[in-house]
Short mmCIF file of C-alpha atoms in Angstrom, two decimals:
data_model
loop_
_atom_site.label_atom_id
_atom_site.label_comp_id
_atom_site.label_asym_id
_atom_site.label_seq_id
_atom_site.Cartn_x
_atom_site.Cartn_y
_atom_site.Cartn_z
CA MET R 2 16.21 13.72 19.38
CA ILE R 3 12.27 14.56 18.47
CA SER R 4 10.57 16.51 21.12
CA ASP R 5 7.79 16.06 23.60
CA ILE R 6 3.91 17.01 22.59
CA ASP R 7 3.66 20.93 22.21
CA GLU R 8 2.77 22.96 25.28
CA SER R 9 1.09 25.41 23.41
CA GLN R 10 -2.82 24.65 22.64
CA ALA R 11 -3.70 26.68 19.20
CA PRO R 12 -7.51 27.65 18.78
CA LEU R 13 -9.37 25.50 16.73
CA LEU R 14 -9.48 28.18 14.04
CA ASP R 15 -5.94 28.25 13.89
CA HIS R 16 -5.54 24.64 13.28
CA LEU R 17 -8.58 24.57 10.58
CA LEU R 18 -6.57 27.29 8.69
CA GLU R 19 -3.74 25.28 9.53
CA LEU R 20 -5.87 21.76 8.17
CA ARG R 21 -6.90 24.02 4.87
CA THR R 22 -2.99 25.17 4.25
CA ARG R 23 -2.23 21.99 4.01
CA LEU R 24 -4.75 20.53 1.68
CA LEU R 25 -4.23 23.13 -0.19
CA ARG R 26 -0.29 22.14 -0.80
CA CYS R 27 -1.30 18.64 -1.23
CA VAL R 28 -3.97 19.71 -4.18
CA TYR R 29 -0.95 21.69 -5.77
CA ALA R 30 0.91 19.09 -5.59
CA LEU R 31 -0.81 16.81 -7.55
CA ALA R 32 -2.14 19.51 -9.84
CA VAL R 33 1.65 19.73 -10.65
CA ALA R 34 2.23 15.86 -10.87
CA PHE R 35 -0.77 15.31 -12.82
CA ALA R 36 0.25 17.83 -15.62
CA ILE R 37 3.68 17.03 -15.47
CA SER R 38 2.14 13.20 -15.65
CA PHE R 39 -0.21 13.98 -18.94
CA TYR R 40 2.61 15.27 -20.96
CA PHE R 41 4.18 11.86 -20.30
CA ALA R 42 0.57 9.76 -20.32
CA ASP R 43 2.05 7.73 -23.89
CA GLU R 44 5.45 6.76 -22.09
CA ILE R 45 4.04 6.34 -18.91
CA PHE R 46 1.03 3.73 -20.58
CA SER R 47 3.85 2.29 -22.31
CA LEU R 48 5.58 1.20 -19.55
CA LEU R 49 2.26 -0.21 -17.51
CA ALA R 50 1.64 -2.51 -21.76
CA ARG R 51 4.74 -3.75 -22.18
CA PRO R 52 3.70 -6.67 -19.35
CA LEU R 53 0.85 -7.21 -21.97
CA VAL R 54 3.71 -6.86 -25.14
CA HIS R 55 5.62 -9.93 -24.03
CA ALA R 56 2.83 -11.49 -22.86
CA PHE R 57 1.54 -11.43 -26.63
CA PRO R 58 3.78 -13.26 -29.70
CA PRO R 59 7.03 -10.73 -31.02
CA GLY R 60 4.65 -8.35 -33.08
CA GLN R 61 1.58 -9.25 -33.12
CA GLY R 62 -0.17 -7.48 -29.31
CA LYS R 63 -2.77 -5.20 -30.16
CA LEU R 64 -4.87 -2.36 -28.55
CA ILE R 65 -7.65 -1.66 -29.45
CA TYR R 66 -10.67 1.07 -28.29
CA THR R 67 -14.83 1.18 -29.31
CA LYS R 68 -15.52 4.17 -28.57
CA LEU R 69 -14.56 7.40 -30.02
CA TYR R 70 -13.52 9.42 -26.73
CA GLU R 71 -12.23 5.70 -24.77
CA ALA R 72 -8.37 6.46 -25.46
CA PHE R 73 -8.22 10.53 -24.18
CA PHE R 74 -9.79 9.38 -21.14
CA VAL R 75 -7.32 6.74 -20.98
CA GLU R 76 -4.66 9.16 -20.64
CA LEU R 77 -6.81 11.41 -17.86
CA LYS R 78 -6.39 7.70 -16.09
CA VAL R 79 -3.05 7.01 -16.92
CA SER R 80 -2.22 10.97 -15.57
CA MET R 81 -4.17 10.78 -12.26
CA PHE R 82 -2.84 7.51 -11.31
CA ALA R 83 1.20 8.21 -11.55
CA ALA R 84 0.58 11.15 -10.64
CA PHE R 85 -1.04 10.38 -7.05
CA PHE R 86 2.50 7.88 -6.73
CA VAL R 87 4.32 10.70 -7.88
CA SER R 88 2.71 13.43 -5.23
CA PHE R 89 2.27 11.01 -2.54
CA PRO R 90 6.05 11.56 -0.75
CA VAL R 91 4.31 15.95 -0.76
CA ILE R 92 0.93 13.73 0.69
CA ALA R 93 2.52 12.05 3.40
CA ASN R 94 4.51 14.38 4.05
CA GLN R 95 1.54 17.94 5.30
CA LEU R 96 -0.19 15.21 6.80
CA TRP R 97 2.24 13.70 9.20
CA ALA R 98 3.53 17.98 10.08
CA PHE R 99 -0.32 18.63 10.68
CA VAL R 100 -0.73 15.48 12.57
CA ALA R 101 3.00 15.15 14.25
CA PRO R 102 3.03 18.13 17.37
CA GLY R 103 -0.64 16.83 18.14
CA LEU R 104 1.68 13.19 19.39
CA TYR R 105 4.01 12.77 22.38
CA ALA R 106 7.37 11.91 21.65
CA ARG R 107 6.89 8.15 22.41
CA GLU R 108 3.68 8.03 19.76
CA LYS R 109 6.02 9.88 17.26
CA LYS R 110 8.91 7.36 16.93
CA ALA R 111 6.06 4.59 17.58
CA PHE R 112 4.90 5.76 14.65
CA LEU R 113 7.49 6.86 12.59
CA PRO R 114 8.62 3.30 11.97
CA PHE R 115 5.27 2.53 9.98
CA LEU R 116 4.79 5.75 8.26
CA PHE R 117 8.66 5.01 6.11
CA ALA R 118 7.54 1.02 5.60
CA THR R 119 4.37 1.95 4.08
CA PRO R 120 5.69 3.16 0.53
CA VAL R 121 8.42 0.55 1.11
CA LEU R 122 5.38 -2.49 1.43
CA PHE R 123 3.19 -0.84 -1.32
CA THR R 124 6.12 -0.71 -3.62
CA ALA R 125 7.15 -4.25 -2.38
CA GLY R 126 3.37 -5.34 -3.71
CA ALA R 127 3.52 -3.57 -6.34
CA SER R 128 6.19 -4.55 -8.17
CA LEU R 129 5.40 -8.21 -7.32
CA ALA R 130 2.44 -7.49 -9.46
CA TYR R 131 4.27 -5.65 -12.18
CA PHE R 132 6.97 -8.23 -12.34
CA VAL R 133 6.06 -11.57 -11.60
CA VAL R 134 1.85 -11.94 -11.71
CA MET R 135 0.94 -9.89 -14.22
CA PRO R 136 2.98 -11.61 -16.90
CA THR R 137 2.93 -14.91 -15.56
CA ALA R 138 -1.78 -13.80 -15.96
CA PHE R 139 -1.65 -12.27 -19.29
CA LYS R 140 0.42 -15.79 -20.44
CA TRP R 141 -2.48 -17.72 -19.22
CA PHE R 142 -5.15 -15.18 -20.48
CA LEU R 143 -3.88 -15.66 -23.91
CA GLY R 144 -3.60 -19.18 -23.77
CA PHE R 145 -7.26 -19.40 -24.81
CA GLU R 146 -6.61 -17.99 -28.43
CA GLY R 147 -6.37 -20.32 -30.56
CA ASP R 148 -9.07 -22.62 -32.58
CA LYS R 149 -12.63 -23.28 -31.22
CA GLY R 150 -15.06 -25.64 -33.17
CA GLY R 151 -13.38 -24.18 -36.40
CA LEU R 152 -13.84 -20.52 -35.35
CA GLN R 153 -11.05 -18.45 -34.97
CA LEU R 154 -10.49 -16.77 -30.94
CA GLU R 155 -8.23 -13.88 -30.88
CA ALA R 156 -7.88 -11.63 -27.93
CA LEU R 157 -8.53 -8.17 -28.77
CA PRO R 158 -8.54 -6.27 -25.09
CA GLY R 159 -9.65 -2.89 -25.49
CA THR R 160 -7.35 0.45 -23.46
CA GLY R 161 -9.44 0.81 -20.92
CA ASP R 162 -10.63 -2.03 -19.98
CA TYR R 163 -6.89 -3.43 -20.25
CA LEU R 164 -5.84 0.27 -18.06
CA SER R 165 -8.14 -1.29 -15.49
CA LEU R 166 -6.83 -4.33 -14.70
CA VAL R 167 -3.37 -2.92 -14.55
CA MET R 168 -4.95 -0.35 -12.04
CA GLN R 169 -6.52 -3.79 -10.00
CA PHE R 170 -3.80 -5.75 -9.65
CA ILE R 171 -1.07 -3.08 -9.07
CA LEU R 172 -3.65 -1.30 -5.64
CA ALA R 173 -4.75 -4.89 -5.07
CA PHE R 174 -1.11 -6.62 -4.82
CA GLY R 175 0.49 -3.05 -3.02
CA ILE R 176 -2.99 -2.46 -0.63
CA SER R 177 -2.95 -5.96 0.51
CA PHE R 178 1.15 -5.56 1.70
CA LEU R 179 0.01 -2.90 4.15
CA LEU R 180 -0.97 -6.16 6.38
CA PRO R 181 1.57 -6.16 8.59
CA VAL R 182 1.48 -2.35 9.07
CA LEU R 183 -2.70 -2.69 9.63
CA LEU R 184 -1.58 -5.49 12.22
CA MET R 185 1.63 -4.37 14.05
CA LEU R 186 -0.30 -1.32 14.59
CA LEU R 187 -3.61 -2.41 16.25
CA ASN R 188 -0.76 -4.72 18.09
CA ARG R 189 0.84 -1.38 19.58
CA ALA R 190 -2.91 0.17 19.63
CA GLY R 191 -3.42 -2.73 21.90
CA ILE R 192 -6.42 -3.78 20.35
CA VAL R 193 -5.03 -7.56 19.33
CA SER R 194 -1.83 -9.31 20.27
CA ARG R 195 -0.15 -11.76 19.11
CA ASP R 196 -1.68 -14.71 21.39
CA GLN R 197 -5.16 -13.63 18.93
CA LEU R 198 -3.77 -13.62 16.32
CA VAL R 199 -2.08 -16.70 16.94
CA LYS R 200 -5.11 -18.38 17.99
CA ALA R 201 -7.27 -16.99 14.81
CA ARG R 202 -4.59 -18.11 12.41
CA ARG R 203 -7.25 -20.52 10.67
CA TYR R 204 -10.15 -17.73 10.42
CA ALA R 205 -6.84 -14.89 9.28
CA ILE R 206 -6.01 -17.54 6.09
CA VAL R 207 -9.85 -18.10 5.43
CA VAL R 208 -9.53 -13.64 5.28
CA ILE R 209 -6.70 -13.65 3.33
CA PHE R 210 -7.41 -16.48 0.78
CA ALA R 211 -11.24 -13.91 0.39
CA ILE R 212 -8.99 -10.94 -0.48
CA ALA R 213 -7.22 -12.40 -3.05
CA THR R 214 -10.41 -13.72 -4.31
CA VAL R 215 -11.79 -10.26 -4.34
CA ALA R 216 -8.63 -8.57 -5.17
CA THR R 217 -7.53 -10.00 -8.01
CA PRO R 218 -9.31 -11.21 -11.27
CA PRO R 219 -11.22 -14.75 -11.45
CA ASP R 220 -8.18 -17.05 -12.22
CA VAL R 221 -6.66 -19.12 -9.22
CA VAL R 222 -3.17 -18.31 -10.81
CA SER R 223 -3.28 -13.99 -9.53
CA GLN R 224 -5.33 -15.38 -6.44
CA LEU R 225 -2.73 -18.19 -5.38
CA MET R 226 0.24 -15.23 -6.16
CA LEU R 227 -1.22 -12.80 -4.03
CA ALA R 228 -2.73 -15.22 -0.89
CA ILE R 229 0.82 -16.28 -0.64
CA PRO R 230 2.39 -13.52 -0.46
CA LEU R 231 0.27 -12.89 2.52
CA LEU R 232 0.56 -15.40 4.19
CA ILE R 233 4.34 -15.55 4.24
CA LEU R 234 3.44 -11.54 5.36
CA PHE R 235 0.86 -13.09 8.17
CA GLU R 236 3.94 -14.79 9.50
CA GLY R 237 6.02 -12.75 10.11
CA THR R 238 4.85 -10.10 11.31
CA LEU R 239 3.89 -12.61 13.71
CA LEU R 240 7.74 -13.12 14.78
CA LEU R 241 8.12 -9.36 14.48
CA MET R 242 5.13 -9.26 17.34
CA ARG R 243 7.02 -11.68 19.40
CA PHE R 244 9.99 -9.62 19.54
CA THR R 245 8.21 -6.16 19.61
CA GLU R 246 5.98 -7.67 22.54
CA LYS R 247 8.94 -9.19 24.73
CA ALA R 248 11.26 -5.99 24.50
CA ASP R 249 7.44 -4.21 25.67
CA ALA R 250 7.58 -6.58 28.67
CA ASP R 251 11.23 -5.86 29.08
CA HIS R 252 10.77 -2.46 29.55
CA ARG R 253 7.28 -2.61 31.78
CA ALA R 254 9.78 -4.69 34.37
CA LYS R 255 12.56 -1.90 33.81
CA GLU R 256 10.00 0.60 35.24
CA GLU R 257 8.41 -1.02 37.60
CA ALA R 258 12.05 -1.62 39.39
CA GLU R 259 12.65 1.49 39.49
CA ALA R 260 9.22 2.70 40.93
CA ALA R 261 9.67 0.25 43.46
CA ALA R 262 13.36 1.00 44.20
CA LEU R 263 12.15 5.03 44.33
CA ALA R 264 9.29 3.81 46.56
CA ALA R 265 11.37 2.37 48.64
CA GLY R 266 13.93 5.17 48.50
CA GLU R 267 17.05 3.54 47.13
CA THR R 268 19.01 4.82 43.50
CA PRO R 269 17.49 3.00 41.01
CA THR R 270 20.20 1.39 38.96
CA LEU R 271 19.78 2.46 35.18
CA LEU R 272 18.94 -0.97 33.60
CA PRO R 273 20.85 -1.17 29.75
#
């Protein structure tokens, strides 16, 4: 059982001290994760480079760096990128521990599903980008190699540029897949309703394709591979809203019936 809101009201200074403690724990977790990730930076980068390795013909893949310090900074970026994902459970737990005491029991129960759904949806989007989108996009990009007017066109991707592209793919798909969480939170907060979203469906489609255009590299394949799943998630969210709004309406009707029975001096019937 989730307890109701804390009855004690701590002074502002206590809240600030607790916030500082929580933030320090997040920084410590991130620093430890960064140190571990930096030790395994080569292995992590090899994992990130695997889609490109498979896109090249066997034994022909190559990454270059044109600045002497570029390879070192790539390792730093890889380590920080991995450290954020490794330390995210700790960071999320500390933020929840700070916010939860200020929520009512009903608000906690309503928010917890979104807390669990966020990493699941982000991982699903990142996995789609890593296992499907990036291999497909890289093979399409490498298809431009060959003889062009008597000149040999060869792909020599830079290490830093490739890492930026991979991070763009993973973050774009991971964050975009949080669309259901955003819409459901807006719906639960009473800001938007399912009927409003249904009426604005045509505008939502335009916005989704605009997001796919901005978030992915400028190729049609990547844009469609992001836009289509987002459209499916949008329609799935509308379907989920139908059930949640119906459940809320039934709950309100039960409360109104119990309130009317109490006002009439009758014993309310406990409905399931």
